[in-house]
Coordinates of C-alpha atoms in Angstrom, one line a residue:
M255 CA 44.3 40.7 -0.3
I256 CA 45.0 43.0 2.6
F257 CA 47.7 44.9 0.7
T258 CA 45.4 45.2 -2.3
F259 CA 42.7 46.7 0.0
G260 CA 45.3 49.3 1.1
L261 CA 45.9 50.2 -2.6
L262 CA 42.2 50.4 -3.2
L263 CA 41.9 52.8 -0.2
H264 CA 44.8 54.7 -1.8
A265 CA 42.7 54.9 -5.0
V266 CA 39.5 56.1 -3.3
T267 CA 41.3 58.8 -1.3
S268 CA 43.6 60.1 -4.0
P269 CA 41.2 62.7 -5.5
F270 CA 40.7 64.3 -2.1
L271 CA 44.5 64.5 -1.5
G272 CA 44.7 66.4 -4.9
K273 CA 43.2 69.4 -3.2
Y274 CA 46.3 69.7 -1.0
L275 CA 48.4 69.8 -4.1
D276 CA 46.3 72.6 -5.5
R277 CA 46.5 74.5 -2.2
D278 CA 50.3 74.2 -2.3
K279 CA 50.3 72.0 0.8
T280 CA 52.3 69.2 -0.8
H281 CA 55.0 69.4 1.9
I282 CA 52.4 68.8 4.6
L283 CA 50.7 66.0 2.7
M284 CA 53.9 64.1 2.0
T285 CA 55.1 64.5 5.6
I286 CA 51.9 63.2 7.1
S287 CA 51.8 60.3 4.6
G288 CA 55.4 59.5 5.6
F289 CA 54.4 59.3 9.3
V290 CA 51.4 57.0 8.3
L291 CA 54.0 54.7 6.6
L292 CA 56.1 54.8 9.8
I293 CA 53.1 53.9 11.9
G294 CA 52.4 50.9 9.6
L295 CA 56.0 49.7 9.9
F296 CA 56.0 50.3 13.7
L297 CA 52.9 48.2 14.1
Q298 CA 54.5 45.3 12.2
I299 CA 57.6 45.1 14.3
T300 CA 55.8 45.7 17.7
F301 CA 52.7 43.5 17.6
D302 CA 52.1 39.9 16.7
N303 CA 48.3 40.1 16.5
F304 CA 47.0 39.3 13.0
Y305 CA 44.5 42.1 12.9
I306 CA 47.1 44.7 13.8
F307 CA 49.4 43.2 11.2
A308 CA 46.6 43.5 8.6
L309 CA 46.0 47.2 9.7
S310 CA 49.8 47.8 9.3
W311 CA 49.6 46.7 5.6
I312 CA 46.5 48.8 5.0
L313 CA 48.3 51.9 6.3
I314 CA 51.5 51.1 4.3
G315 CA 49.3 50.7 1.1
W316 CA 47.4 53.9 1.8
S317 CA 50.5 55.9 2.6
S318 CA 51.6 55.5 -1.0
A319 CA 48.7 57.8 -2.0
G320 CA 50.6 60.7 -0.5
L321 CA 54.2 59.6 -1.2
G322 CA 54.1 58.0 -4.6
Y323 CA 55.0 59.2 -8.1
D324 CA 51.6 60.7 -8.8
I325 CA 51.9 63.3 -6.1
C326 CA 55.5 63.9 -6.8
F327 CA 55.2 64.3 -10.5
S328 CA 52.1 66.4 -10.3
F329 CA 53.9 68.7 -7.8
L330 CA 57.0 69.0 -10.1
T331 CA 54.8 69.6 -13.2
I332 CA 52.9 72.4 -11.4
R333 CA 55.8 74.2 -9.8
I334 CA 58.6 73.8 -12.4
Q335 CA 57.8 75.7 -15.5
N336 CA 61.1 75.3 -17.4
N337 CA 61.4 71.7 -18.6
P338 CA 59.7 69.7 -15.8
R339 CA 60.4 66.5 -17.8
K340 CA 64.1 66.9 -16.9
Y341 CA 63.4 67.1 -13.1
I342 CA 60.8 64.3 -13.2
T343 CA 63.4 62.1 -14.9
I344 CA 66.0 62.9 -12.3
V345 CA 63.6 61.8 -9.5
T346 CA 62.7 58.6 -11.3
L347 CA 66.3 57.7 -12.1
I348 CA 67.1 57.7 -8.4
A349 CA 63.8 56.2 -7.2
G350 CA 63.9 53.6 -10.0
F351 CA 66.8 51.9 -8.3
A352 CA 64.8 51.4 -5.1
S353 CA 63.9 47.8 -5.8
T354 CA 67.4 47.1 -7.2
I355 CA 68.8 48.2 -3.8
T356 CA 66.1 46.9 -1.4
F357 CA 66.0 43.3 -2.5
P358 CA 69.7 42.5 -2.1
L359 CA 69.8 44.7 1.0
S360 CA 66.9 42.8 2.5
S361 CA 68.7 39.5 1.7
F362 CA 71.9 40.7 3.3
L363 CA 70.1 42.0 6.5
L364 CA 68.3 38.7 6.8
T365 CA 71.7 37.1 7.4
M366 CA 72.1 39.3 10.4
G367 CA 68.6 38.9 11.9
D368 CA 64.9 38.1 11.3
W369 CA 62.4 39.9 9.1
K370 CA 61.5 42.3 12.0
F371 CA 65.1 43.4 12.1
V372 CA 64.9 44.2 8.4
V373 CA 61.7 46.2 8.9
E374 CA 63.4 48.1 11.8
I375 CA 66.2 49.1 9.5
F376 CA 63.8 50.3 6.8
F377 CA 61.8 52.2 9.5
L378 CA 65.0 54.1 10.5
I379 CA 65.8 54.8 6.8
A380 CA 62.3 56.3 6.3
L381 CA 62.4 58.2 9.5
L382 CA 66.0 59.6 9.3
I383 CA 66.4 60.0 5.5
G384 CA 63.1 59.6 3.5
I385 CA 60.7 62.0 5.3
P386 CA 63.3 64.8 6.0
C387 CA 64.5 64.7 2.3
N388 CA 60.9 64.8 1.0
F389 CA 60.1 67.8 3.2
L390 CA 63.3 69.8 2.5
G391 CA 63.2 69.0 -1.3
I392 CA 59.6 70.3 -1.6
Y393 CA 60.4 73.3 0.7
F394 CA 63.3 74.5 -1.5
I395 CA 61.4 73.9 -4.8
R396 CA 58.5 75.9 -3.4
K397 CA 60.9 78.6 -2.4
N398 CA 63.0 78.9 -5.6
K399 CA 61.0 77.4 -8.4
L400 CA 58.1 79.7 -8.7
P401 CA 55.6 81.0 -10.2
E402 CA 52.8 80.8 -7.8
V403 CA 50.4 77.9 -8.2
T404 CA 47.3 78.8 -10.3
R405 CA 44.2 77.9 -8.3
V406 CA 40.5 78.6 -8.7
E407 CA 38.3 78.2 -5.6
N408 CA 35.1 76.2 -6.0
V409 CA 36.2 75.0 -9.4
N410 CA 33.5 73.1 -11.4
Y411 CA 35.2 69.7 -11.5
E412 CA 32.1 68.2 -13.1
K413 CA 32.9 70.3 -16.2
I414 CA 36.3 68.7 -16.3
Y415 CA 35.1 65.2 -15.7
L416 CA 32.5 65.6 -18.5
D417 CA 35.1 66.8 -21.0
Y418 CA 35.7 64.0 -23.5
R419 CA 39.4 64.9 -23.6
F420 CA 39.7 63.9 -19.9
Y421 CA 38.6 60.4 -20.8
L422 CA 40.9 60.3 -23.9
I423 CA 43.7 60.8 -21.5
L424 CA 42.4 58.5 -18.7
I425 CA 41.6 55.5 -20.8
P426 CA 45.1 55.0 -22.3
I427 CA 46.9 55.4 -18.9
T428 CA 44.4 53.0 -17.3
F429 CA 44.8 50.3 -19.9
I430 CA 48.5 50.7 -20.0
G431 CA 48.7 50.3 -16.2
F432 CA 46.3 47.4 -16.2
N433 CA 48.3 45.7 -19.0
H434 CA 51.5 46.1 -17.0
A435 CA 50.1 45.0 -13.6
A436 CA 48.2 42.1 -15.1
L437 CA 50.8 40.5 -17.3
V438 CA 54.1 41.4 -15.6
T439 CA 53.0 39.7 -12.4
H440 CA 52.1 36.6 -14.5
T441 CA 55.2 36.7 -16.6
I442 CA 57.0 33.8 -14.8
P443 CA 54.1 31.3 -14.9
I444 CA 53.5 32.3 -18.6
L445 CA 57.1 31.5 -19.5
I446 CA 57.0 28.3 -17.5
E447 CA 53.8 27.3 -19.4
K448 CA 55.8 28.0 -22.6
N449 CA 58.6 25.6 -21.5
Y450 CA 61.1 28.0 -20.0
S451 CA 62.7 27.3 -16.6
N452 CA 61.8 29.2 -13.4
S453 CA 65.3 30.6 -13.1
F454 CA 65.0 32.0 -16.7
G455 CA 61.7 33.7 -15.6
V456 CA 63.4 35.2 -12.6
F457 CA 66.2 36.5 -14.8
I458 CA 63.7 38.1 -17.2
M459 CA 61.9 39.8 -14.2
S460 CA 65.3 41.2 -13.0
L461 CA 65.5 43.2 -16.3
L462 CA 62.2 45.1 -15.5
G463 CA 63.7 47.7 -13.2
P464 CA 66.8 48.6 -15.4
S465 CA 64.6 48.8 -18.5
Q466 CA 62.3 51.3 -16.8
V467 CA 65.3 53.4 -15.9
A468 CA 66.6 53.1 -19.5
G469 CA 63.2 54.3 -20.8
R470 CA 63.3 57.3 -18.5
V471 CA 66.8 58.2 -19.7
L472 CA 65.6 57.8 -23.3
I473 CA 62.7 60.3 -22.8
N474 CA 65.2 63.0 -22.0
I475 CA 67.1 62.4 -25.2
V476 CA 64.0 62.7 -27.3
P477 CA 63.9 66.2 -29.0
K478 CA 61.4 68.6 -27.3
K479 CA 59.7 69.2 -30.7
I480 CA 58.3 65.7 -30.5
K481 CA 55.0 66.0 -28.6
N482 CA 54.3 63.9 -25.6
L483 CA 51.1 62.6 -27.1
H484 CA 53.0 61.4 -30.1
I485 CA 55.4 59.6 -27.8
R486 CA 52.5 57.9 -26.0
F487 CA 50.9 56.8 -29.3
F488 CA 54.2 55.3 -30.5
G489 CA 54.6 53.6 -27.1
E490 CA 51.2 51.9 -27.4
F491 CA 52.2 50.4 -30.7
I492 CA 55.4 49.1 -29.0
L493 CA 53.2 47.6 -26.3
V494 CA 51.2 45.7 -28.9
A495 CA 54.5 44.4 -30.4
C496 CA 55.6 43.4 -26.8
L497 CA 52.4 41.3 -26.4
I498 CA 52.9 39.6 -29.8
M499 CA 56.5 38.7 -28.6
L500 CA 55.1 37.3 -25.4
L501 CA 52.4 35.3 -27.3
F502 CA 55.0 33.6 -29.4
S503 CA 57.8 33.7 -26.8
E504 CA 58.4 29.9 -27.1
T505 CA 59.6 30.3 -30.7
A506 CA 62.7 32.4 -29.9
I507 CA 64.6 33.0 -26.6
F508 CA 65.1 36.7 -27.3
F509 CA 61.3 37.4 -27.6
P510 CA 60.7 37.3 -23.8
I511 CA 63.8 39.4 -23.2
L512 CA 62.6 42.1 -25.7
Y513 CA 59.1 41.8 -24.2
I514 CA 60.1 42.7 -20.7
C515 CA 62.7 45.3 -21.7
L516 CA 60.3 47.2 -24.0
Q517 CA 57.4 46.8 -21.5
G518 CA 59.5 48.3 -18.7
A519 CA 60.8 51.1 -20.9
I520 CA 57.3 52.1 -22.1
L521 CA 56.0 52.1 -18.5
G522 CA 58.9 54.3 -17.4
I523 CA 58.4 56.7 -20.2
D524 CA 54.6 56.9 -19.7
S525 CA 55.0 57.7 -15.9
I526 CA 56.9 60.8 -16.9
I527 CA 54.8 62.1 -19.8
S528 CA 51.3 61.5 -18.2
P529 CA 51.3 64.6 -16.1
L530 CA 52.9 66.6 -18.9
I531 CA 50.1 65.6 -21.3
Q532 CA 47.5 66.7 -18.7
K533 CA 49.3 70.0 -18.3
E534 CA 49.4 70.6 -22.1
I535 CA 45.6 70.1 -22.4
F536 CA 44.1 71.4 -19.1
G537 CA 46.9 73.7 -17.8
T538 CA 47.9 73.8 -14.1
T539 CA 44.7 75.2 -12.7
N540 CA 43.6 72.8 -10.0
F541 CA 46.0 70.3 -11.5
G542 CA 46.3 68.1 -8.4
K543 CA 42.7 66.9 -8.0
T544 CA 42.3 66.2 -11.7
A545 CA 45.6 64.2 -11.8
L546 CA 44.9 62.2 -8.7
Y547 CA 41.3 61.4 -9.9
M548 CA 42.9 59.8 -12.9
S549 CA 45.4 58.1 -10.6
S550 CA 42.7 56.7 -8.5
I551 CA 41.1 54.9 -11.5
R552 CA 44.5 53.7 -12.7
I553 CA 45.6 52.4 -9.2
S554 CA 42.2 50.5 -8.8
T555 CA 42.8 48.7 -12.1
Y556 CA 46.5 48.2 -11.2
A557 CA 45.6 46.6 -7.9
M558 CA 42.9 44.3 -9.4
G559 CA 44.8 43.4 -12.6
P560 CA 46.7 40.3 -11.4
F561 CA 43.6 38.8 -9.8
L562 CA 41.4 39.5 -12.9
V563 CA 44.0 38.0 -15.2
S564 CA 44.2 34.9 -13.0
I565 CA 40.5 34.4 -13.5
L566 CA 40.8 34.9 -17.3
W567 CA 43.7 32.4 -17.3
G568 CA 41.5 29.9 -15.4
F569 CA 38.8 30.1 -18.1
F570 CA 40.7 30.7 -21.3
G571 CA 44.4 30.1 -20.8
Y572 CA 47.2 32.6 -21.1
N573 CA 47.2 32.9 -24.9
I574 CA 43.7 34.1 -25.1
T575 CA 44.3 36.4 -22.1
I576 CA 47.3 38.0 -23.9
V577 CA 45.2 38.6 -27.0
L578 CA 42.6 40.3 -24.8
M579 CA 45.3 42.5 -23.4
M580 CA 46.3 43.3 -26.9
C581 CA 42.8 44.5 -27.7
L582 CA 42.8 46.8 -24.7
T583 CA 46.1 48.3 -25.8
I584 CA 44.8 48.9 -29.3
I585 CA 41.7 50.6 -27.8
A586 CA 44.0 52.8 -25.8
S587 CA 46.0 53.7 -28.9
L588 CA 42.8 54.7 -30.7
G589 CA 41.9 57.0 -27.8
T590 CA 45.3 58.7 -28.0
Y591 CA 45.1 59.0 -31.8
K592 CA 41.7 60.7 -31.4
L593 CA 43.1 63.1 -28.9
I594 CA 46.0 63.9 -31.2
S595 CA 43.7 64.6 -34.1
I596 CA 41.5 66.9 -32.1
I597 CA 44.4 69.0 -30.7
Y598 CA 46.0 69.1 -34.1
Q599 CA 42.8 70.3 -35.9
K600 CA 42.3 73.0 -33.2
K601 CA 45.8 74.3 -33.6
K602 CA 45.5 74.2 -37.4

């Protein structure tokens, strides 16, 4: 609950942080957010008081607002004019292995000490490697990957937020994020309910990270002439197919494997193309605040997704819940289709 509160705080503050992106102060924002993360980790390993422990998790959850993919991808989309998809993919390929490294590393470190010792090691990694690399990477991109950021002072954001195209972008990414957070966190109990073993469920979940990396590699192979909106539209149909596989996963053992692999791949792809779609439609003018406003809605639903699905499961069971998730994904695909038809007609 405490960590979820931190994520919701992340969601609420994200639109305000977007201003620093538009003012070309990303290096300052990510550095300060890195130190907020360090403070949260320091509180965990220093104090045993429950309330300070709770505060530490809130700070850690909030620090992701200034350190996560949304800030990073938006910065790269604004600053790198020549094929930003390539550079975003490079970042995600490295960052995508974070969980692959940290879980076994944590287990190994626990053989040498307690959990506080593990947190101390991660504190040092963030302090000595993470924050300096963030700062230097952004510094050199700002120095070498111009042009200057296009910014309009006192922009009328209400005009953007009342633009129907804004919501035709927002609704799909929100529903896709909700779908992922809600069902992936429940995948193991769903499979247990469908007579699979717990160890099989753990194996299935271990495929999620590599499948996201595979999706991010795949997006760089796709020809540039295929538009990002068309990729998203196709991905939403794949997600519907994934949910059908999950619904009938007890009928064939390869269904849950395909479900998690395709789900992860689509999520990995969508995290890359979302800022590119925004850039195609609204340009880079005051890109940061608009992108992080969308992020705040998505993160809110992402944080609440597992809890809301647990309530639906309690009332209706998992099968009905999966069907409801399917309906949300179909609605998302209709929004994307409408956006494609509008843009195509205008260009025609």
